[in-house]
Each structure stands twice: as C-alpha cells, then as structure tokens.
Tab-separated table of C-alpha atoms and ligand atoms in Angstrom:
chain	number	residue	atom	x	y	z
M	1	UNK	CA	26.154	-23.811	-31.404
M	2	UNK	CA	24.672	-26.389	-29.195
M	3	UNK	CA	25.673	-29.685	-27.750
M	4	UNK	CA	23.423	-32.344	-26.332
M	5	UNK	CA	25.749	-33.604	-23.599
M	6	UNK	CA	26.992	-30.353	-22.117
M	7	UNK	CA	29.213	-30.703	-19.098
M	8	UNK	CA	27.349	-29.595	-16.013
M	9	UNK	CA	30.091	-28.803	-13.496
M	10	UNK	CA	30.298	-25.066	-12.806
M	11	UNK	CA	33.137	-22.850	-11.562
M	12	UNK	CA	32.382	-19.143	-10.768
M	13	UNK	CA	29.024	-19.688	-12.464
M	14	UNK	CA	30.606	-20.815	-15.744
M	15	UNK	CA	31.131	-24.357	-17.128
M	16	UNK	CA	34.401	-25.681	-15.682
M	17	UNK	CA	35.676	-26.406	-19.181
M	18	UNK	CA	35.900	-22.636	-19.761
M	19	UNK	CA	38.861	-22.526	-17.433
M	20	UNK	CA	40.592	-25.401	-19.249
M	21	UNK	CA	40.236	-23.439	-22.498
M	22	UNK	CA	41.228	-20.235	-20.702
M	23	UNK	CA	44.581	-21.610	-19.546
M	24	UNK	CA	45.317	-23.499	-22.747
M	25	UNK	CA	44.779	-20.371	-24.847
M	26	UNK	CA	46.626	-18.209	-22.278
M	27	UNK	CA	49.770	-20.336	-22.825
M	28	UNK	CA	49.210	-20.543	-26.607
M	29	UNK	CA	49.103	-16.786	-26.660
M	30	UNK	CA	52.148	-16.569	-24.443
M	31	UNK	CA	53.930	-18.677	-26.938
M	32	UNK	CA	52.585	-16.673	-29.935
M	33	UNK	CA	53.216	-13.167	-28.551
M	34	UNK	CA	56.543	-14.192	-26.981
M	35	UNK	CA	57.835	-15.358	-30.375
M	36	UNK	CA	56.386	-12.325	-32.060
M	37	UNK	CA	58.080	-9.992	-29.615
M	38	UNK	CA	61.591	-11.236	-30.497
M	39	UNK	CA	61.118	-12.199	-34.192
M	40	UNK	CA	62.057	-8.843	-35.827
M	41	UNK	CA	64.714	-8.166	-33.295
M	42	UNK	CA	66.313	-11.600	-33.929
M	43	UNK	CA	66.126	-11.167	-37.679
M	44	UNK	CA	67.845	-7.744	-37.625
M	45	UNK	CA	70.414	-8.445	-34.909
M	46	UNK	CA	74.073	-8.536	-36.068
M	47	UNK	CA	75.283	-11.984	-37.064
M	48	UNK	CA	78.398	-11.677	-34.899
M	49	UNK	CA	78.922	-11.059	-31.225
M	50	UNK	CA	77.373	-12.482	-28.061
M	51	UNK	CA	73.876	-13.143	-29.126
M	52	UNK	CA	74.021	-13.292	-32.900
M	53	UNK	CA	70.959	-12.888	-35.065
M	54	UNK	CA	70.440	-13.146	-38.866
M	55	UNK	CA	71.575	-9.608	-39.816
M	56	UNK	CA	68.572	-8.954	-42.110
M	57	UNK	CA	67.693	-5.400	-43.099
M	58	UNK	CA	64.698	-3.755	-41.355
M	59	UNK	CA	62.762	-3.846	-44.522
M	60	UNK	CA	63.309	-7.557	-45.060
M	61	UNK	CA	62.477	-8.295	-41.438
M	62	UNK	CA	59.264	-6.244	-41.491
M	63	UNK	CA	58.176	-7.870	-44.714
M	64	UNK	CA	58.558	-11.333	-43.206
M	65	UNK	CA	56.730	-10.152	-40.093
M	66	UNK	CA	53.885	-8.849	-42.224
M	67	UNK	CA	53.571	-12.082	-44.166
M	68	UNK	CA	53.750	-14.179	-41.058
M	69	UNK	CA	51.042	-12.010	-39.367
M	70	UNK	CA	48.812	-12.403	-42.302
M	71	UNK	CA	49.190	-16.125	-42.946
M	72	UNK	CA	48.968	-17.105	-39.292
M	73	UNK	CA	45.359	-15.793	-39.245
M	74	UNK	CA	44.497	-16.665	-42.841
M	75	UNK	CA	45.257	-20.261	-42.050
M	76	UNK	CA	42.273	-20.126	-39.688
M	77	UNK	CA	40.113	-20.894	-42.753
M	78	UNK	CA	41.864	-24.233	-43.276
M	79	UNK	CA	41.960	-24.945	-39.554
M	80	UNK	CA	38.202	-24.382	-39.455
M	81	UNK	CA	37.612	-26.480	-42.567
M	82	UNK	CA	39.660	-29.402	-41.259
M	83	UNK	CA	37.801	-29.290	-37.931
M	84	UNK	CA	34.353	-29.347	-39.652
M	85	UNK	CA	35.284	-32.039	-42.076
M	86	UNK	CA	37.787	-34.357	-40.516
M	87	UNK	CA	38.941	-33.817	-36.975
M	88	UNK	CA	36.313	-31.935	-34.973
M	89	UNK	CA	37.443	-28.883	-32.952
M	90	UNK	CA	38.707	-30.755	-29.953
M	91	UNK	CA	41.240	-32.907	-31.870
M	92	UNK	CA	42.220	-29.953	-34.147
M	93	UNK	CA	43.294	-27.953	-31.069
M	94	UNK	CA	45.375	-30.897	-29.835
M	95	UNK	CA	47.095	-31.321	-33.209
M	96	UNK	CA	47.581	-27.593	-33.561
M	97	UNK	CA	49.320	-27.490	-30.177
M	98	UNK	CA	51.691	-30.175	-31.351
M	99	UNK	CA	52.520	-28.234	-34.470
M	100	UNK	CA	53.129	-25.121	-32.424
M	101	UNK	CA	55.507	-26.870	-30.049
M	102	UNK	CA	57.365	-28.425	-33.020
M	103	UNK	CA	57.518	-24.963	-34.641
M	104	UNK	CA	58.821	-23.125	-31.646
M	105	UNK	CA	61.558	-25.714	-31.097
M	106	UNK	CA	62.485	-25.687	-34.773
M	107	UNK	CA	63.233	-21.963	-34.272
M	108	UNK	CA	65.714	-22.826	-31.547
M	109	UNK	CA	67.919	-24.638	-34.138
M	110	UNK	CA	70.543	-22.350	-35.582
M	111	UNK	CA	69.879	-23.129	-39.208
M	112	UNK	CA	67.894	-21.175	-41.849
M	113	UNK	CA	65.920	-24.151	-43.224
M	114	UNK	CA	64.876	-25.109	-39.651
M	115	UNK	CA	63.915	-21.425	-39.118
M	116	UNK	CA	61.551	-21.387	-42.138
M	117	UNK	CA	60.147	-24.826	-41.346
M	118	UNK	CA	59.457	-23.560	-37.840
M	119	UNK	CA	57.453	-20.600	-39.210
M	120	UNK	CA	55.430	-22.893	-41.489
M	121	UNK	CA	54.660	-25.231	-38.564
M	122	UNK	CA	53.572	-22.236	-36.490
M	123	UNK	CA	51.312	-20.929	-39.132
M	124	UNK	CA	49.642	-24.406	-39.514
M	125	UNK	CA	49.515	-24.897	-35.725
M	126	UNK	CA	47.961	-21.505	-34.903
M	127	UNK	CA	45.555	-21.934	-37.872
M	128	UNK	CA	44.349	-25.225	-36.367
M	129	UNK	CA	44.280	-24.196	-32.769
M	130	UNK	CA	43.121	-20.611	-32.514
M	131	UNK	CA	39.748	-20.633	-34.356
M	132	UNK	CA	38.855	-24.017	-32.995
M	133	UNK	CA	39.501	-23.303	-29.356
M	134	UNK	CA	37.350	-20.187	-29.795
M	135	UNK	CA	34.465	-22.233	-31.250
M	136	UNK	CA	34.746	-24.654	-28.360
M	137	UNK	CA	34.111	-21.866	-25.850
M	138	UNK	CA	30.786	-21.323	-27.564
M	139	UNK	CA	30.118	-25.049	-27.406
M	140	UNK	CA	30.143	-24.906	-23.611
M	141	UNK	CA	26.948	-22.841	-23.485
M	142	UNK	CA	23.415	-23.779	-24.341
M	143	UNK	CA	21.478	-21.726	-26.882
M	144	UNK	CA	20.128	-18.576	-25.279
M	145	UNK	CA	22.427	-18.732	-22.214
M	146	UNK	CA	23.145	-15.036	-21.414
M	147	UNK	CA	26.407	-16.086	-19.755
M	148	UNK	CA	27.895	-16.900	-23.216
M	149	UNK	CA	29.129	-13.340	-23.925
M	150	UNK	CA	30.722	-12.955	-20.486
M	151	UNK	CA	32.282	-16.415	-20.922
M	152	UNK	CA	33.985	-15.097	-24.016
M	153	UNK	CA	35.205	-12.000	-22.244
M	154	UNK	CA	36.714	-14.230	-19.467
M	155	UNK	CA	38.402	-16.310	-22.187
M	156	UNK	CA	39.627	-13.053	-23.699
M	157	UNK	CA	41.189	-12.009	-20.411
M	158	UNK	CA	43.209	-15.254	-20.464
M	159	UNK	CA	44.427	-14.382	-23.975
M	160	UNK	CA	45.625	-11.038	-22.717
M	161	UNK	CA	47.354	-12.383	-19.595
M	162	UNK	CA	49.460	-14.486	-21.978
M	163	UNK	CA	49.957	-11.477	-24.294
M	164	UNK	CA	51.039	-9.264	-21.414
M	165	UNK	CA	53.554	-11.655	-19.825
M	166	UNK	CA	55.135	-13.024	-22.988
M	167	UNK	CA	56.963	-9.898	-24.278
M	168	UNK	CA	58.362	-9.239	-20.806
M	169	UNK	CA	59.703	-12.778	-20.166
M	170	UNK	CA	60.457	-14.097	-23.700
M	171	UNK	CA	61.523	-10.691	-24.786
M	172	UNK	CA	63.969	-10.207	-21.942
M	173	UNK	CA	65.468	-13.722	-22.187
M	174	UNK	CA	65.685	-13.613	-26.005
M	175	UNK	CA	67.225	-10.182	-26.238
M	176	UNK	CA	69.464	-10.134	-23.244
M	177	UNK	CA	70.536	-13.796	-23.069
M	178	UNK	CA	69.971	-15.799	-26.115
M	179	UNK	CA	67.412	-15.627	-28.992
M	180	UNK	CA	67.108	-19.421	-29.171
M	181	UNK	CA	66.508	-19.640	-25.434
M	182	UNK	CA	63.723	-17.134	-25.935
M	183	UNK	CA	62.109	-19.298	-28.632
M	184	UNK	CA	62.404	-22.379	-26.397
M	185	UNK	CA	60.675	-20.490	-23.643
M	186	UNK	CA	57.897	-19.737	-26.034
M	187	UNK	CA	57.825	-23.482	-26.816
M	188	UNK	CA	57.669	-24.405	-23.133
M	189	UNK	CA	54.670	-22.092	-22.792
M	190	UNK	CA	52.810	-24.170	-25.334
M	191	UNK	CA	53.880	-27.374	-23.692
M	192	UNK	CA	52.211	-26.094	-20.468
M	193	UNK	CA	49.090	-25.193	-22.540
M	194	UNK	CA	49.057	-28.709	-23.988
M	195	UNK	CA	49.351	-30.262	-20.498
M	196	UNK	CA	46.401	-28.162	-19.242
M	197	UNK	CA	44.390	-29.225	-22.248
M	198	UNK	CA	45.101	-32.976	-22.077
M	199	UNK	CA	44.553	-33.218	-18.333
M	200	UNK	CA	41.513	-30.899	-18.447
M	201	UNK	CA	39.767	-32.771	-21.287
M	202	UNK	CA	37.317	-34.445	-18.906
M	203	UNK	CA	35.713	-31.026	-18.405
M	204	UNK	CA	35.164	-30.762	-22.153
M	205	UNK	CA	33.027	-33.838	-22.689
M	206	UNK	CA	30.654	-33.459	-25.599
M	207	UNK	CA	32.264	-30.127	-26.754
M	208	UNK	CA	34.112	-29.828	-30.041
M	209	UNK	CA	33.470	-33.378	-31.254
M	210	UNK	CA	33.302	-34.238	-34.939
M	211	UNK	CA	29.652	-34.092	-35.894
M	212	UNK	CA	29.739	-36.839	-38.515
M	213	UNK	CA	29.589	-39.581	-35.860
M	214	UNK	CA	26.119	-39.126	-34.515
M	215	UNK	CA	22.962	-40.075	-36.346
M	216	UNK	CA	21.427	-36.608	-36.274
M	217	UNK	CA	24.524	-35.013	-37.663
M	218	UNK	CA	24.802	-37.474	-40.519
M	219	UNK	CA	21.332	-36.382	-41.485
M	220	UNK	CA	22.344	-32.716	-41.056
M	221	UNK	CA	25.404	-33.070	-43.201
M	222	UNK	CA	23.517	-34.018	-46.341
M	223	UNK	CA	20.942	-31.243	-46.057
M	224	UNK	CA	21.386	-27.912	-47.797
M	225	UNK	CA	21.220	-24.839	-45.664
M	226	UNK	CA	17.677	-23.606	-44.699
M	227	UNK	CA	16.599	-20.033	-45.462
M	228	UNK	CA	17.089	-19.178	-41.797
M	229	UNK	CA	20.608	-20.476	-41.793
M	230	UNK	CA	21.397	-18.609	-44.973
M	231	UNK	CA	20.045	-15.364	-43.561
M	232	UNK	CA	22.239	-15.828	-40.469
M	233	UNK	CA	25.327	-16.293	-42.646
M	234	UNK	CA	24.406	-12.964	-44.382
M	235	UNK	CA	24.264	-11.211	-41.009
M	236	UNK	CA	27.666	-12.712	-40.104
M	237	UNK	CA	29.250	-11.616	-43.354
M	238	UNK	CA	27.911	-8.072	-42.900
M	239	UNK	CA	29.288	-7.944	-39.373
M	240	UNK	CA	32.745	-9.082	-40.812
M	241	UNK	CA	32.870	-5.933	-42.881
M	242	UNK	CA	32.623	-3.844	-39.759
M	243	UNK	CA	35.219	-5.981	-38.105
M	244	UNK	CA	37.726	-5.380	-40.922
M	245	UNK	CA	37.494	-1.653	-40.247
M	246	UNK	CA	37.797	-2.226	-36.553
M	247	UNK	CA	41.024	-4.245	-36.808
M	248	UNK	CA	42.438	-1.807	-39.373
M	249	UNK	CA	41.979	0.979	-36.769
M	250	UNK	CA	43.069	-1.079	-33.739
M	251	UNK	CA	46.226	-2.363	-35.358
M	252	UNK	CA	47.583	1.190	-35.845
M	253	UNK	CA	48.957	0.595	-32.337
M	254	UNK	CA	51.964	-1.380	-33.480
M	255	UNK	CA	52.642	0.795	-36.526
M	256	UNK	CA	51.618	4.401	-37.000
M	257	UNK	CA	50.675	5.087	-33.379
M	258	UNK	CA	54.023	3.626	-32.268
M	259	UNK	CA	56.003	5.954	-34.560
M	260	UNK	CA	53.757	8.823	-33.488
M	261	UNK	CA	54.403	7.982	-29.864
M	262	UNK	CA	58.187	7.912	-30.472
M	263	UNK	CA	58.382	11.133	-32.464
M	264	UNK	CA	55.534	13.408	-31.387
M	265	UNK	CA	54.502	12.585	-27.869
M	266	UNK	CA	56.080	14.055	-24.729
M	267	UNK	CA	56.611	10.864	-22.798
M	268	UNK	CA	58.259	12.409	-19.723
M	269	UNK	CA	56.366	11.661	-16.516
M	270	UNK	CA	57.959	12.928	-13.281
M	271	UNK	CA	61.290	13.317	-15.058
M	272	UNK	CA	61.223	9.740	-16.444
M	273	UNK	CA	60.733	9.104	-20.129
M	274	UNK	CA	58.341	6.184	-20.783
M	275	UNK	CA	59.888	3.959	-23.399
M	276	UNK	CA	57.912	3.784	-26.669
M	277	UNK	CA	57.652	0.001	-26.487
M	278	UNK	CA	55.886	0.258	-23.087
M	279	UNK	CA	52.820	1.477	-24.913
M	280	UNK	CA	52.693	-1.815	-26.789
M	281	UNK	CA	51.679	-3.570	-23.559
M	282	UNK	CA	48.870	-1.108	-22.857
M	283	UNK	CA	46.207	-2.971	-24.839
M	284	UNK	CA	46.727	-6.219	-22.969
M	285	UNK	CA	47.125	-4.471	-19.639
M	286	UNK	CA	43.846	-2.587	-20.093
M	287	UNK	CA	42.050	-5.798	-21.114
M	288	UNK	CA	43.161	-7.558	-17.985
M	289	UNK	CA	42.163	-4.594	-15.820
M	290	UNK	CA	38.785	-3.709	-17.310
M	291	UNK	CA	37.742	-7.090	-18.834
M	292	UNK	CA	35.811	-8.285	-15.771
M	293	UNK	CA	34.094	-4.915	-14.996
M	294	UNK	CA	33.061	-4.697	-18.652
M	295	UNK	CA	31.648	-8.216	-18.672
M	296	UNK	CA	29.736	-7.335	-15.494
M	297	UNK	CA	28.415	-4.116	-16.980
M	298	UNK	CA	27.182	-5.754	-20.159
M	299	UNK	CA	25.599	-8.567	-18.125
M	300	UNK	CA	23.719	-6.032	-15.933
M	301	UNK	CA	22.762	-4.087	-19.043
M	302	UNK	CA	21.238	-7.177	-20.698
M	303	UNK	CA	19.540	-8.330	-17.469
M	304	UNK	CA	17.809	-4.985	-17.217
M	305	UNK	CA	16.104	-5.871	-20.482
M	306	UNK	CA	17.756	-3.161	-22.619
M	307	UNK	CA	18.920	-3.752	-26.127
M	308	UNK	CA	22.017	-5.923	-25.808
M	309	UNK	CA	22.307	-7.852	-28.991
M	310	UNK	CA	25.841	-8.489	-30.343
M	311	UNK	CA	25.121	-6.184	-33.250
M	312	UNK	CA	24.222	-3.419	-30.872
M	313	UNK	CA	27.363	-3.944	-28.770
M	314	UNK	CA	29.518	-4.052	-31.902
M	315	UNK	CA	27.977	-0.788	-33.146
M	316	UNK	CA	28.650	0.923	-29.786
M	317	UNK	CA	32.229	-0.454	-29.839
M	318	UNK	CA	32.825	0.919	-33.313
M	319	UNK	CA	31.568	4.383	-32.292
M	320	UNK	CA	33.826	4.297	-29.197
M	321	UNK	CA	36.683	3.409	-31.543
M	322	UNK	CA	35.852	6.502	-33.627
M	323	UNK	CA	36.075	8.634	-30.469
M	324	UNK	CA	39.487	7.175	-29.662
M	325	UNK	CA	40.774	8.505	-32.995
M	326	UNK	CA	39.182	11.882	-32.276
M	327	UNK	CA	41.319	11.895	-29.055
M	328	UNK	CA	44.354	11.328	-31.273
M	329	UNK	CA	43.279	14.259	-33.528
M	330	UNK	CA	43.161	16.486	-30.501
M	331	UNK	CA	46.598	15.176	-29.597
M	332	UNK	CA	47.956	16.162	-33.031
M	333	UNK	CA	46.267	19.565	-32.733
M	334	UNK	CA	47.945	20.149	-29.353
M	335	UNK	CA	51.379	19.760	-30.904
M	336	UNK	CA	50.823	23.140	-32.630
M	337	UNK	CA	50.100	24.768	-29.232
M	338	UNK	CA	53.091	23.189	-27.525
M	339	UNK	CA	56.327	25.084	-26.994
M	340	UNK	CA	58.403	21.808	-27.474
M	341	UNK	CA	56.445	20.710	-30.469
M	342	UNK	CA	55.080	17.536	-28.810
M	343	UNK	CA	51.681	16.407	-27.624
M	344	UNK	CA	50.942	15.599	-23.948
M	345	UNK	CA	50.867	11.879	-23.181
M	346	UNK	CA	47.349	11.715	-21.727
M	347	UNK	CA	45.650	11.730	-25.074
M	348	UNK	CA	47.510	8.597	-26.068
M	349	UNK	CA	46.648	6.905	-22.788
M	350	UNK	CA	43.029	7.794	-23.288
M	351	UNK	CA	43.019	6.640	-26.838
M	352	UNK	CA	44.471	3.218	-25.896
M	353	UNK	CA	41.924	2.917	-23.110
M	354	UNK	CA	39.076	3.604	-25.533
M	355	UNK	CA	40.552	1.084	-27.957
M	356	UNK	CA	40.188	-1.537	-25.329
M	357	UNK	CA	36.634	-0.598	-24.316
M	358	UNK	CA	35.790	-0.875	-28.031
M	359	UNK	CA	37.751	-4.114	-28.381
M	360	UNK	CA	35.856	-5.668	-25.448
M	361	UNK	CA	32.541	-4.666	-27.059
M	362	UNK	CA	33.519	-6.118	-30.402
M	363	UNK	CA	36.107	-8.831	-30.391
M	364	UNK	CA	34.860	-11.367	-27.742
M	365	UNK	CA	31.331	-10.422	-28.716
M	366	UNK	CA	32.055	-11.286	-32.403
M	367	UNK	CA	33.517	-14.635	-31.287
M	368	UNK	CA	30.458	-15.358	-29.219
M	369	UNK	CA	28.131	-14.172	-32.031
M	370	UNK	CA	29.716	-16.559	-34.570
M	371	UNK	CA	29.034	-19.456	-32.239
M	372	UNK	CA	25.418	-18.434	-32.005
M	373	UNK	CA	24.756	-17.732	-35.698
M	374	UNK	CA	26.918	-20.144	-37.744
M	375	UNK	CA	25.132	-23.225	-39.180
M	376	UNK	CA	26.338	-26.148	-37.068
M	377	UNK	CA	28.122	-27.926	-39.895
M	378	UNK	CA	30.077	-24.754	-40.829
M	379	UNK	CA	30.696	-23.571	-37.263
M	380	UNK	CA	34.497	-23.905	-37.351
M	381	UNK	CA	34.740	-22.647	-40.912
M	382	UNK	CA	32.914	-19.432	-40.021
M	383	UNK	CA	35.152	-18.908	-37.087
M	384	UNK	CA	38.149	-19.519	-39.354
M	385	UNK	CA	36.783	-16.961	-41.770
M	386	UNK	CA	36.566	-14.435	-38.917
M	387	UNK	CA	40.293	-14.993	-38.213
M	388	UNK	CA	41.075	-14.604	-41.892
M	389	UNK	CA	39.167	-11.306	-41.802
M	390	UNK	CA	41.321	-10.159	-38.907
M	391	UNK	CA	44.379	-10.943	-41.033
M	392	UNK	CA	42.909	-8.729	-43.702
M	393	UNK	CA	42.227	-5.971	-41.243
M	394	UNK	CA	45.879	-6.129	-40.146
M	395	UNK	CA	46.993	-5.702	-43.714
M	396	UNK	CA	44.681	-2.701	-44.168
M	397	UNK	CA	46.159	-1.203	-41.027
M	398	UNK	CA	49.576	-1.320	-42.679
M	399	UNK	CA	48.259	0.304	-45.844
M	400	UNK	CA	46.726	3.166	-43.810
M	401	UNK	CA	49.847	3.576	-41.814
M	402	UNK	CA	51.972	3.874	-44.948
M	403	UNK	CA	49.509	6.370	-46.411
M	404	UNK	CA	50.090	8.592	-43.385
M	405	UNK	CA	53.723	9.030	-44.434
M	406	UNK	CA	52.427	11.212	-47.314
M	407	UNK	CA	49.069	12.507	-46.054
M	408	UNK	CA	50.084	13.268	-42.475
M	409	UNK	CA	48.794	11.820	-39.205
M	410	UNK	CA	45.904	14.295	-38.798
M	411	UNK	CA	44.329	13.212	-42.116
M	412	UNK	CA	44.737	9.459	-41.474
M	413	UNK	CA	43.481	9.696	-37.905
M	414	UNK	CA	40.443	11.657	-39.188
M	415	UNK	CA	39.921	9.087	-41.978
M	416	UNK	CA	39.976	6.222	-39.517
M	417	UNK	CA	37.621	8.087	-37.120
M	418	UNK	CA	35.246	8.659	-40.023
M	419	UNK	CA	35.369	5.052	-41.192
M	420	UNK	CA	34.614	3.803	-37.646
M	421	UNK	CA	31.842	6.272	-37.153
M	422	UNK	CA	30.118	5.597	-40.450
M	423	UNK	CA	30.176	1.819	-40.056
M	424	UNK	CA	29.235	2.079	-36.371
M	425	UNK	CA	26.197	4.319	-37.113
M	426	UNK	CA	25.234	2.179	-40.050
M	427	UNK	CA	25.269	-0.913	-37.889
M	428	UNK	CA	23.251	0.880	-35.201
M	429	UNK	CA	20.530	1.738	-37.677
M	430	UNK	CA	20.455	-1.796	-38.924
M	431	UNK	CA	20.171	-3.436	-35.459
M	432	UNK	CA	16.495	-4.238	-35.809
M	433	UNK	CA	16.799	-5.520	-39.414
M	434	UNK	CA	19.780	-7.674	-38.697
M	435	UNK	CA	18.230	-9.124	-35.619
M	436	UNK	CA	15.237	-10.109	-37.721
M	437	UNK	CA	17.568	-11.776	-40.229
M	438	UNK	CA	19.244	-13.631	-37.369
M	439	UNK	CA	15.857	-15.313	-36.724
M	440	UNK	CA	16.077	-15.403	-32.910
M	441	UNK	CA	19.624	-16.948	-32.845
M	442	UNK	CA	20.444	-14.327	-30.208
M	443	UNK	CA	17.348	-14.586	-28.025
M	444	UNK	CA	18.127	-14.949	-24.382
M	445	UNK	CA	16.304	-17.673	-22.621
M	446	UNK	CA	17.253	-17.251	-18.940
U	501	LIG	N1	44.488	-10.153	-28.729
U	501	LIG	C1	43.673	-10.936	-29.600
U	501	LIG	C2	44.217	-12.297	-29.706
U	501	LIG	O1	45.362	-12.562	-29.712
U	501	LIG	C3	43.710	-10.269	-30.929
U	501	LIG	C4	42.997	-11.017	-31.955
U	501	LIG	C5	41.679	-10.980	-32.052
U	501	LIG	C6	43.712	-11.805	-32.928
U	501	LIG	C7	40.953	-11.627	-33.076
U	501	LIG	C8	43.010	-12.464	-33.885
U	501	LIG	C9	41.629	-12.330	-33.950
U	501	LIG	O2	43.418	-13.230	-29.724
C-alpha cells in the first residue's frame, strides 16, 4: 500500500505515526486480553459470596469463550469491508475504539442482557479496529521501504506489552477484588488507547483515508483487477493456508499444552512449583524480549542481499514451528524415562521460545506482506480476511486438542510437527514461483 502524502517526521528511524499506532494497539490489546483473562473465571465463579460470578458450568463457559474467540476475529472481514467501502481505516479504528469502550463498560453492569450486549459490542469493535490499525501501519511506509517489516515487528512488540500486562493487572483486580472492576479497568485501557489515537492523529496525515475521495481513486474503484493484482491475491490466499496451520499449532498453548503442563511436566524449580497459568504469559514475554533483536537480525539479513522475502521468512518460521513440536515429542518421550512420570520443564520452555521465534517470522511478516500485496481498493478487506483465517486456525487448534484426548499427546504433537514441516518445506520450494507471481510487490528499493 502506498500513500502520496506520507508523513515525514521520523522517530528511531521510523515514521512517528508508528508510535501512535503502537500505543493505541498496546492499550486495545490490554483491554482485549485483560477481559479475556477473566471472562471464563467470571462466568464459572459462584453466584453467591464476596465477588459473585454467573455460576455457569465449565463447559458452557468454554463454549462461549470459543465462540467469542472466533467471532471477534471473523468480524475482521466486515471491519475491513466497511473501511474499504465507507469509512476508511482511520475512522474505522476510531469507531471501533468507541464500540470497545462501550462494550467493556456494558460488562461492568450486573445484568445478563447488558453482558451479552457488551460481548456483541466488543466483537464489532475489535472487528473494526484490529485489522484496520494493522493496515494503517503498512500505510506509513512507501513501496519498497525495507523498514516496513521491522516496523511491523515494533508494532507487534506493542501488542505484546499490552498482552503481558493485562492478565496481571485486570486478572488480579477482577479475581481478587471485583469482576466488574476488572472489566472497567479493561475499559479504561481502551480509553487511554483512544486518547493516544485522537491526540496523535496529526502524525497519521494521509494514512488510512477513504480512497473514494481523490480523483485517482475514483478511477481505480471502477476498474477491474489487473492480472498482476489477481496473481498477488493468489499468492496471499496461498500464504493464508500456511497461516491456518501455524495458528492451529501456536494456539495449542492455551489448550492442550496447558493441560500437558499441568499434568505431565515437573514444574518444580529450586523447590518452587511454577503455576501452570504462568506459562500463558511466556509467549508475550518472549516477544517483548526477542522482538527487537529479531527485527534487527532480519534487517541485517536482508541488507546483506540474501533471500529475505516474506514467503521465505514464513517458510523458515513454519519449519521452526515444526521443531518446537519435536521438542515437545522429546518431552513426552522423557516421561517414560522419568522416575516420577513427568517431563523436565526445559523442553516446554524451549518449545515456547521456538513458538515465538516462529511467530515473529510469520505473524508480523504476514501483516506486512498483506499491505504490500493487496490491491489498494481491497487492502482492508484482505487484512480482515487474514484475521478471519486466524479465527479459523484457533478453531482448528481446539479440534486438534480434543483429538489428543483419544489419540494421545505424542501422536498429536507429531501430527502438528508434520503439518508444519510439510507446509514449511512446500513454501520454501515455492519461494521463487510465488515471488514471480507477486510481480515485484516485495522488491526493496533502498
Ligand atoms: N498476539 C497477537 C495479537 O493479539 C495474536 C494474533 C495474531 C491475533 C494475528 C490475531 C491475528 O495480535
């Protein structure tokens, strides 16, 4: 994606608007993950006592959680469509933020209709905000700017700072003090995000505007896609297939891997037993720790003139993901050697680490890739489709996790390793072909 009036002001070598989007999305994610951290706990908490919940069964609560998780990302398609057609990305983010604030505060009202309305508002709000703010990051960079990928990694670090802090703060306040106070804290997070966005808008001039207004775009809107544009969409859709497998593997963390950690891993370190939930923060923690070094490494790699296309990075990421599941297979194998029938914890720590190395090679890269390849008039819609795909990957993760209850962990870990390896190798062999189909959309100019 390209914009004619790109803002020029730079901060740490990146457009200053990046940091406005960074903090807005950091607070949005704080709000999102904070609410998510207490949702199931609130639903299943007893309806009497000091901090009453809704006394749902675990099954009911997990079902709602699953639907919410899927819809919140599926809605990205509509969020993208509305941005392309009616609002532009910039306004969609603003409206999305208002929906999210309204949704979080609806959850603070002790009434079931307010609760459901809150969830619907959140699904619409995130659907409007999340894909569009991501597309706007791409809009900050000119075509061929090699800084674009590292810009997305910086943005991704912001996401994960929010994701890391939220369960600690919102989780603590919600669980120990009052659920509704927890939901309001999540709401205040989004208010801060909105303040950053509104006051930082001057750094986003010319980014995320509705295309219809300018003369060139009016002309663009009537024209069917060219062959080049169609080819690029094919490349994107192919990369989405790989992305489904990636998220299906990655999202084992909250399900199967969490149960495995609880039941089959020796979590004692120097006499202290690491709580199972602690492992849930590992992804975000690792991203914050290794995000910057990884961005730097990829940057050096590409400056040295080696193959550094997004497709290549995604293929490498997928292969690393396969290795992370091999580490888990070794972990399962070690249970049979252990006197206490548990696996040592280091395999799990290694596996989570490799997850994040893979994530940083795939997820921010895919976001960046979409902004390079999507036809301008469908830019937001393609981004929305990516988020919908993520929702689908999440659902597949649940299906695989369930299958492990019958087939056993070793089989499912092996299956996931195999799926990642095959798709990774396939992508690697297709790098040249897909680059050709991308018709230079990825060429670096600097
Ligand atoms: N941690 C990422 C985020 O919250 C996970 C994610 C990636 C979610 C891609 C949706 C799509 O942004």
